[in-house]
Amino acid sequence: MSSLEEILKGGGKPATDDDWNSLDYYADQLFSPYTAIDEDSLFAGRKKQLGDLINVRYRPGAHAVLYGERGVGKTSLTNIFNERIIGPAKYTTVLNVSCDPTDTFASIWTKVFFGYEWQGKQVADVIKDAPQPFTIFKIAESLERFTLVVLDEFDRIEDQGAKTLIADTIKYISDRPCHFTILIVGVGGSVEELVGSHPSISRCCQEIKMPRMNTEELRQIINDRLPILHMRAPLEVSERIVAFSHGLPGYVHLLSQLAVHSAVARRSQIITLTDFDGAVSQALDHVQESTKRAYYKAVQSTKPDNLYREVLLACAKAPKNELGRFSAMDVCKPYSEIRNAEMGIMDYARHLNAFCKPERGPILVRSGEKKRFMYHFDNPLLEPLVLMIGQRTSPQS
């Protein structure tokens, strides 16, 4: 296969069908909706969170908890972290492991130190014989290089005892600083939700919240990549991609990738609204089946004139605060636009209530006090899906 530079030489336009097919291939390399970013040059935004994480690495005895909704880019941040370190700490070994529901304290640290030896023994055997914070500290203390341990998908651990022992390990190492940093990463609305209320976590760990990406960060994903392909998207197209993504970078990658494929199929390097519409239709086939099942569970009804789809679409379109929450009043304007008539809260209050019950997921989570309830999607990945289905099925959406 020709290199991208060879394909785009002489004015930046592919000359043959093979060139266009190769351009399609390189678009798949640049846009990665299914895997985390692992190349610093392609990582967009997150300056504050990255700075906080680097500062933790520089401080002796400091550790961190990185938390946020599913799909906001937590793993990508940890993947490129090592490339941003400067000074002596840049010679850092990153040991990145993913946790799962079967993990125990011993199995987690066995994965971390897989292949390591300590005092002539396999670390796995040492941990098996003495699965306790002191053991991990002694192993950590013996390491010659700066080491960052990333415990990803921490929310999947079901063994609460394992979480408590890891919190105790953090405290032990924090009280006896060595060149060893632990970063806990997982889905959660707060540190307590992810790790529990162990006092050691709040005392020894920097809390780093990963919010959804802002509009400028999402635009950067598109603007950094399309010029590499010598392609461009008019502002209206890129703004629609950003709006449909609801702050979730994976959807920007997916919609951009599919829109590029559509333009390439037309032998064009300009992405149009028609390409975007085609990308939305195709994206529905790429969404996880579990996410689609959750949507259809929420809107199913035996009554043909039910309005669950319309109300849920209005919820997806409703303005959100920084926590992704919206009120019943926030749904009023988008619902009126969808119904093409003036609507009030009483026209959809029962639908909101139903969305919060197990029979429909629940697809929404309600919090706060009566008459001041706030709502948010239980699974943030559902919001873009609702918008995409609305785009495909409703001319007014």
Coordinates of C-alpha atoms in Angstrom, one line a residue, residues 11 21-22 50 75 80 84 100-101 115 131 159 166 179 188-189 234 238 254 278 312 324 327 341 353 390 393 396:
G11 CA -1.7 18.8 -5.2
N21 CA -9.0 3.0 -1.3
S22 CA -5.8 3.7 0.5
L50 CA -3.5 16.0 31.9
T75 CA -8.2 5.5 29.0
I80 CA -0.5 9.3 26.2
R84 CA 4.0 14.5 28.4
D100 CA -12.6 -7.3 35.9
P101 CA -15.5 -8.6 38.0
G115 CA 6.8 -11.5 34.9
P131 CA -1.7 -10.6 49.8
D159 CA -14.8 -7.7 45.6
I166 CA -6.0 -1.2 47.5
H179 CA 9.1 6.3 43.1
G188 CA -18.3 7.0 38.4
G189 CA -20.0 10.2 39.2
P234 CA -17.7 22.9 5.9
S238 CA -18.4 19.6 11.6
L254 CA -17.3 7.3 14.4
G278 CA -25.3 8.7 5.5
L312 CA -36.9 10.6 24.9
G324 CA -25.2 16.3 32.2
S327 CA -34.9 19.6 34.4
A341 CA -47.1 22.6 18.9
N353 CA -41.6 9.2 35.4
G390 CA -34.4 10.8 15.7
T393 CA -36.9 8.7 11.5
Q396 CA -38.4 17.7 12.2

